[in-house]
mmCIF file of C-alpha atoms in Angstrom:
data_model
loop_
_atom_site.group_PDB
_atom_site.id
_atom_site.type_symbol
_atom_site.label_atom_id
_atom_site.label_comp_id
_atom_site.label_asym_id
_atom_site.label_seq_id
_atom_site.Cartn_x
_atom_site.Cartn_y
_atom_site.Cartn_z
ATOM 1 C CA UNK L 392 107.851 -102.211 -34.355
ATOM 2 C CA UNK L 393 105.657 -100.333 -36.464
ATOM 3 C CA UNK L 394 101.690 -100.473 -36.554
ATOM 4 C CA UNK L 395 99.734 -99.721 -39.349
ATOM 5 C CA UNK L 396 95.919 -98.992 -39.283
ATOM 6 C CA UNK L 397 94.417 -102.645 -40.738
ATOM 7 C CA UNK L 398 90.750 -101.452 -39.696
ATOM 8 C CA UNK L 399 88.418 -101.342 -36.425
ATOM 9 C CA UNK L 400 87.704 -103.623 -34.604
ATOM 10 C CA UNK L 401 84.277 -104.478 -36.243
ATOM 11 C CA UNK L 402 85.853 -105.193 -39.361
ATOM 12 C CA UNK L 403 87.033 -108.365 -40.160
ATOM 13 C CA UNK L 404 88.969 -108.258 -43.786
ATOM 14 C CA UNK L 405 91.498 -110.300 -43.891
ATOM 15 C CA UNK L 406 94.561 -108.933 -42.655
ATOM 16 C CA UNK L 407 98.119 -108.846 -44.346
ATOM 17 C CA UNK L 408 100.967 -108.138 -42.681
ATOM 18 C CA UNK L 409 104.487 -108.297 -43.799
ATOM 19 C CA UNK L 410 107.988 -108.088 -42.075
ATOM 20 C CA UNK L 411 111.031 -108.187 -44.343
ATOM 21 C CA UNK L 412 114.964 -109.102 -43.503
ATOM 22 C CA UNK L 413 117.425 -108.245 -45.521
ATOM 23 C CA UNK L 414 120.223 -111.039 -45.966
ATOM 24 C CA UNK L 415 123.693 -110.738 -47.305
ATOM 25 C CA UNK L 416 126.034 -113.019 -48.895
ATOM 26 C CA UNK L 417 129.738 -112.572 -49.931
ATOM 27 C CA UNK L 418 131.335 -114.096 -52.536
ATOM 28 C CA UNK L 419 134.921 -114.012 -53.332
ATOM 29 C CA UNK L 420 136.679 -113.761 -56.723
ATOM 30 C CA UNK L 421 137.342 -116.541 -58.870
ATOM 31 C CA UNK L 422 139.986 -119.060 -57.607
ATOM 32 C CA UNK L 423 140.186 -116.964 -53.862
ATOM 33 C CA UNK L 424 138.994 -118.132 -50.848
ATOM 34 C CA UNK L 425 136.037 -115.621 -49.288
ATOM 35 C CA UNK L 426 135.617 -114.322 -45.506
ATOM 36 C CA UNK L 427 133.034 -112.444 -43.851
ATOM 37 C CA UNK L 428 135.902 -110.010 -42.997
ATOM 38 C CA UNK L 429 137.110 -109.443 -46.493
ATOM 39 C CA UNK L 430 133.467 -107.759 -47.554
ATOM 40 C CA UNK L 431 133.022 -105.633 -44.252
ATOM 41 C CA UNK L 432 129.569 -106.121 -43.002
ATOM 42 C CA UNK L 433 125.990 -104.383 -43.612
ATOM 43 C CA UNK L 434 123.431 -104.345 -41.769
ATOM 44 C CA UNK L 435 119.458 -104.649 -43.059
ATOM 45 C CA UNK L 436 116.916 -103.296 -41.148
ATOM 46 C CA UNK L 437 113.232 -104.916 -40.462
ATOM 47 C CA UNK L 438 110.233 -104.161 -39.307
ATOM 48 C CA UNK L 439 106.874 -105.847 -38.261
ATOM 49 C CA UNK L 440 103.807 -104.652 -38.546
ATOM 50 C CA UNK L 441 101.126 -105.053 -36.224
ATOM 51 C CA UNK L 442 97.363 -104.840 -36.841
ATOM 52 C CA UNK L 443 96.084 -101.944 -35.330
ATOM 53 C CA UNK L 444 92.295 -103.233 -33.858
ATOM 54 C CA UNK L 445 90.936 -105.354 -31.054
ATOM 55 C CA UNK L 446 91.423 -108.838 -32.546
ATOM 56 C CA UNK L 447 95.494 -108.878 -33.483
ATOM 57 C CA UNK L 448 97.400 -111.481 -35.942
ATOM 58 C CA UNK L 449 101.582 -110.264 -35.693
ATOM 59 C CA UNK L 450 104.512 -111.514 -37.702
ATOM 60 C CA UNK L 451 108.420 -110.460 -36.177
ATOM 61 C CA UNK L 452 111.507 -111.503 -37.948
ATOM 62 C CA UNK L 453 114.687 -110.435 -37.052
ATOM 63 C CA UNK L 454 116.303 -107.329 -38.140
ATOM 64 C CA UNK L 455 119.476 -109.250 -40.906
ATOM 65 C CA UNK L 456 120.926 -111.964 -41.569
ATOM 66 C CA UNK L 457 124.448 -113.343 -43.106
ATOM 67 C CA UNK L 458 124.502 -116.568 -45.279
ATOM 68 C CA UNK L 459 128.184 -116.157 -44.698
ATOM 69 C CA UNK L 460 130.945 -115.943 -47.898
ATOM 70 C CA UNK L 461 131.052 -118.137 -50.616
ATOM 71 C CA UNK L 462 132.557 -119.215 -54.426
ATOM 72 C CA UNK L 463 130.595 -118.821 -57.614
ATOM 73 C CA UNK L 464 129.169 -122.775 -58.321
ATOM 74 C CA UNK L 465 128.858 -122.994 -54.964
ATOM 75 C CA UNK L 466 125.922 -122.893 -52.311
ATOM 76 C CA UNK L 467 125.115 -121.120 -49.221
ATOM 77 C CA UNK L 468 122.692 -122.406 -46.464
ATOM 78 C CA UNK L 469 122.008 -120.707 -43.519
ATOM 79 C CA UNK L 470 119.209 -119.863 -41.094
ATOM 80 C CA UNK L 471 117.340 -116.647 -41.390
ATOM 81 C CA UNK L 472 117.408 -116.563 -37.325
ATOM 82 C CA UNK L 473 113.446 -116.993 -35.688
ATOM 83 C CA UNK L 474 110.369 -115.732 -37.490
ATOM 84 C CA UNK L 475 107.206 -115.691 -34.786
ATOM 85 C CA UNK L 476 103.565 -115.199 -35.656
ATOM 86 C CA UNK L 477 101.774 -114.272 -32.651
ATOM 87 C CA UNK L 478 97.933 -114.840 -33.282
ATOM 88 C CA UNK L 479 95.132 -113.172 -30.138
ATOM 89 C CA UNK L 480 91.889 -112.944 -32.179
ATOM 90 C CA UNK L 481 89.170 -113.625 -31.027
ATOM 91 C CA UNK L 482 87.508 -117.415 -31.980
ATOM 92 C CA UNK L 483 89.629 -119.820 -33.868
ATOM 93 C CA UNK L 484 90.572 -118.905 -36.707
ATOM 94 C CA UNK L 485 93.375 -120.048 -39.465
ATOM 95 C CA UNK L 486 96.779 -118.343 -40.356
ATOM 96 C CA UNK L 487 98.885 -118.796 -43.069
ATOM 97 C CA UNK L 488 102.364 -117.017 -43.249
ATOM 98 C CA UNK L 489 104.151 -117.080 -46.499
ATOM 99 C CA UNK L 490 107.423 -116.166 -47.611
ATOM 100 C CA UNK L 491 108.577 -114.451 -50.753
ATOM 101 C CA UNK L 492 112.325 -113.347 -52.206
ATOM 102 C CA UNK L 493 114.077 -110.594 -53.924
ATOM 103 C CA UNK L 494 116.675 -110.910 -56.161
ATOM 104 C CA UNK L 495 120.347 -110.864 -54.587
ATOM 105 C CA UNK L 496 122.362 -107.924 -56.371
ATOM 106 C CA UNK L 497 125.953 -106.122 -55.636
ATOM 107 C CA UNK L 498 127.734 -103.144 -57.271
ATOM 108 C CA UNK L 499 128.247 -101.188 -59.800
ATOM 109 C CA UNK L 500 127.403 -102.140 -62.668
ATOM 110 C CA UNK L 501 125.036 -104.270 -61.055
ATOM 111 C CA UNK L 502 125.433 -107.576 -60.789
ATOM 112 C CA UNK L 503 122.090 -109.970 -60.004
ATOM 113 C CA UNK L 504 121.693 -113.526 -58.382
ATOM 114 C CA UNK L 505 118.432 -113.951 -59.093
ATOM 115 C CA UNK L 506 115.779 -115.402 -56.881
ATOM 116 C CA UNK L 507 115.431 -118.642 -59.039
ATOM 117 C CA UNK L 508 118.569 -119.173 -57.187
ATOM 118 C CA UNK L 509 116.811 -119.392 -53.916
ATOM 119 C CA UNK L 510 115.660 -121.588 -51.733
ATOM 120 C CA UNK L 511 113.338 -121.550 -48.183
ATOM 121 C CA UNK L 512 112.744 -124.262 -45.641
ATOM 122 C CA UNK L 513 110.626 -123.468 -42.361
ATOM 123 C CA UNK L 514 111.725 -126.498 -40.526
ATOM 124 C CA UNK L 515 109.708 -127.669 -37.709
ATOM 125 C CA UNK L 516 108.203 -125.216 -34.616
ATOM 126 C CA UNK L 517 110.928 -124.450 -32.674
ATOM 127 C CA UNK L 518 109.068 -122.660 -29.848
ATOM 128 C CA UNK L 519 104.772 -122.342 -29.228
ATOM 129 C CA UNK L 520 102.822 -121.249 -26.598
ATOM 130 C CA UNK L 521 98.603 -121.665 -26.356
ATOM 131 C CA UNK L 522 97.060 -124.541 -28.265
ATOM 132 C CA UNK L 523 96.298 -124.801 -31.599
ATOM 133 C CA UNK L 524 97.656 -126.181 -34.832
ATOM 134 C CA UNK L 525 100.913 -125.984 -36.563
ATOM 135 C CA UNK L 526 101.993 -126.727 -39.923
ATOM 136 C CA UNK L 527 105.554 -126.493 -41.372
ATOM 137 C CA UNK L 528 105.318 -125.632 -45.003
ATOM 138 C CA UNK L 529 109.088 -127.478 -45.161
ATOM 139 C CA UNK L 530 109.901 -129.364 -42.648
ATOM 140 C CA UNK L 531 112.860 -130.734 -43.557
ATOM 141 C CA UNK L 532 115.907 -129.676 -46.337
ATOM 142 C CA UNK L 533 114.243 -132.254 -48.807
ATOM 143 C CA UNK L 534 111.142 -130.160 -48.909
ATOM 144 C CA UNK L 535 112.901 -126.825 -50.170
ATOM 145 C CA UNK L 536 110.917 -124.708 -52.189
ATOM 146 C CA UNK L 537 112.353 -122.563 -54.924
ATOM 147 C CA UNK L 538 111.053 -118.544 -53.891
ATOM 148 C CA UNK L 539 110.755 -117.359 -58.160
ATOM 149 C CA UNK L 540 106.827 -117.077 -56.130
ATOM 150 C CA UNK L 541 105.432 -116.502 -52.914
ATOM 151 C CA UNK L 542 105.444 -119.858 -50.595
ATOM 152 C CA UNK L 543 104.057 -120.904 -47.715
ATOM 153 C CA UNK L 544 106.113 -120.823 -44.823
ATOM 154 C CA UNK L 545 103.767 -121.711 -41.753
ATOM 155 C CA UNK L 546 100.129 -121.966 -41.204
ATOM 156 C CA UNK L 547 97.782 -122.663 -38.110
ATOM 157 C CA UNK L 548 95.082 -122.425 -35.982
ATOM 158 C CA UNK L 549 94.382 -121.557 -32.599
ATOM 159 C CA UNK L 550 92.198 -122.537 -29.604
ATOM 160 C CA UNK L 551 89.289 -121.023 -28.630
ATOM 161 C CA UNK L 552 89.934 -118.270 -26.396
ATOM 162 C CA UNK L 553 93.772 -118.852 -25.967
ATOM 163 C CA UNK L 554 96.210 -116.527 -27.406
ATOM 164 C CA UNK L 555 99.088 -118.439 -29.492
ATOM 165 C CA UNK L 556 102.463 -118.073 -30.595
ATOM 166 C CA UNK L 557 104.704 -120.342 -33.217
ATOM 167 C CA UNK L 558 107.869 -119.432 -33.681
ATOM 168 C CA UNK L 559 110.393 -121.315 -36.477
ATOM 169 C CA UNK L 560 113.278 -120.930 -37.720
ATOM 170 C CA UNK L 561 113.846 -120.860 -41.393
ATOM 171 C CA UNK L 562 116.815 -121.699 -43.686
ATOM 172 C CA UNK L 563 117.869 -120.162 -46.613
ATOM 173 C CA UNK L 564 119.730 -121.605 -49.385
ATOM 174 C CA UNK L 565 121.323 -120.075 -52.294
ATOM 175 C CA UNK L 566 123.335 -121.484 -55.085
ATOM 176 C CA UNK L 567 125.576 -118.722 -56.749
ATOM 177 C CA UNK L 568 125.796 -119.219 -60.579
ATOM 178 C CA UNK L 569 129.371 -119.866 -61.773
ATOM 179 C CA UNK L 570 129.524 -116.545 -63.685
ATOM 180 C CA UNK L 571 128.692 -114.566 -60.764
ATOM 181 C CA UNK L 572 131.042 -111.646 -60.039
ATOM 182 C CA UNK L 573 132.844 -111.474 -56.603
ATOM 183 C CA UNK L 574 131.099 -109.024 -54.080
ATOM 184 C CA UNK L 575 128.754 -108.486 -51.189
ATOM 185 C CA UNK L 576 125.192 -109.622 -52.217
ATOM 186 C CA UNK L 577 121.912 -108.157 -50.489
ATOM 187 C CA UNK L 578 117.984 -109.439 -50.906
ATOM 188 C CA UNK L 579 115.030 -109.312 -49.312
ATOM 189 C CA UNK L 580 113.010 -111.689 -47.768
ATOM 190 C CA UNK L 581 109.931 -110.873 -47.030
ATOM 191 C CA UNK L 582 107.248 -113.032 -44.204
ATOM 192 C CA UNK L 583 103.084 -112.281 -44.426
ATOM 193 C CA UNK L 584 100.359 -113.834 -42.449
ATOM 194 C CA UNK L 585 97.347 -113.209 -43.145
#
């Protein structure tokens, strides 16, 4: 975990704090069959960042994910693994996480899936602790949001007094154009609260 230096504790600017994942997706040439195994695997590293002052408002997201192999004209859909925002300010106030993409790209020459070609869902809360108030931003795989912009991914508030934590579990989904070229494909997705 890293911290970064969001103010003291007597000021109260909003705070923005960002943890990123990278994900990876293989695809497999044109008529062939793809398996993790045939690409090798990579592994994306993420941090969280803390607020450094009295009051604290935390994101964590794991450190990569895989979608897994796939076809061009296909789709992917996997889950990102458990995102947590961990909220102990003081009072009761709102969070909002969102959730934003890279494009996907591979080799040389480059090759792009772009992030129109990407999908987030939050699902429900799969973990809490403290009171307070949870809101998916997707709850369910009908409510997929395209991530060509930032979207929310979470928001809540807490109790009075009580520290909180909501954790969910996201899923991403990508469709891979049907001229895409065969390779392993890495993006970034990035989680805020603020």
């Amino acid at each position: 975990m890293r911290k970064s230096c969001a103010g003291d504790s007597s000021a109260r600017t909003p705070l923005s704090l960002a943890a990123s994942i990278a994900v990876l997706l293989a695809l497999a040439a044109p008529g062939a069959s793809a398996s993790t195994s045939d690409f090798g695997s990579t592994v994306g590293v993420a941090s969280a960042t803390v607020a450094w002052r009295a009051d604290q408002l935390a994101i964590t997201v794991p450190n990569s994910a895989s979608l897994g192999s796939g076809t061009a004209g296909s789709t992917l859909s996997a889950s990102l693994g458990t995102v947590t925002v961990i909220d102990s300010r003081s009072g009761n106030p709102i969070w909002t996480a969102t959730v934003a993409s890279t494009d996907f790209t591979t080799g040389a020459p480059v090759q792009t899936i772009t992030k129109a070609n990407v999908s987030y869902w939050s699902g429900s809360t799969t973990a809490s602790s403290g009171g307070g108030i949870r809101t998916p931003g997707q709850p369910t795989a009908a409510q997929k949001v395209t991530l060509t912009a930032p979207a929310t991914a979470f928001s809540g508030r807490k109790v009075i007094g009580i520290a909180n934590s909501t954790s969910w579990e996201p899923t991403l989904v990508v469709t891979i154009p049907a001229a895409a070229a065969a390779g392993t494909y890495t993006g970034t997705i990035t989680h805020s609260v603020a």
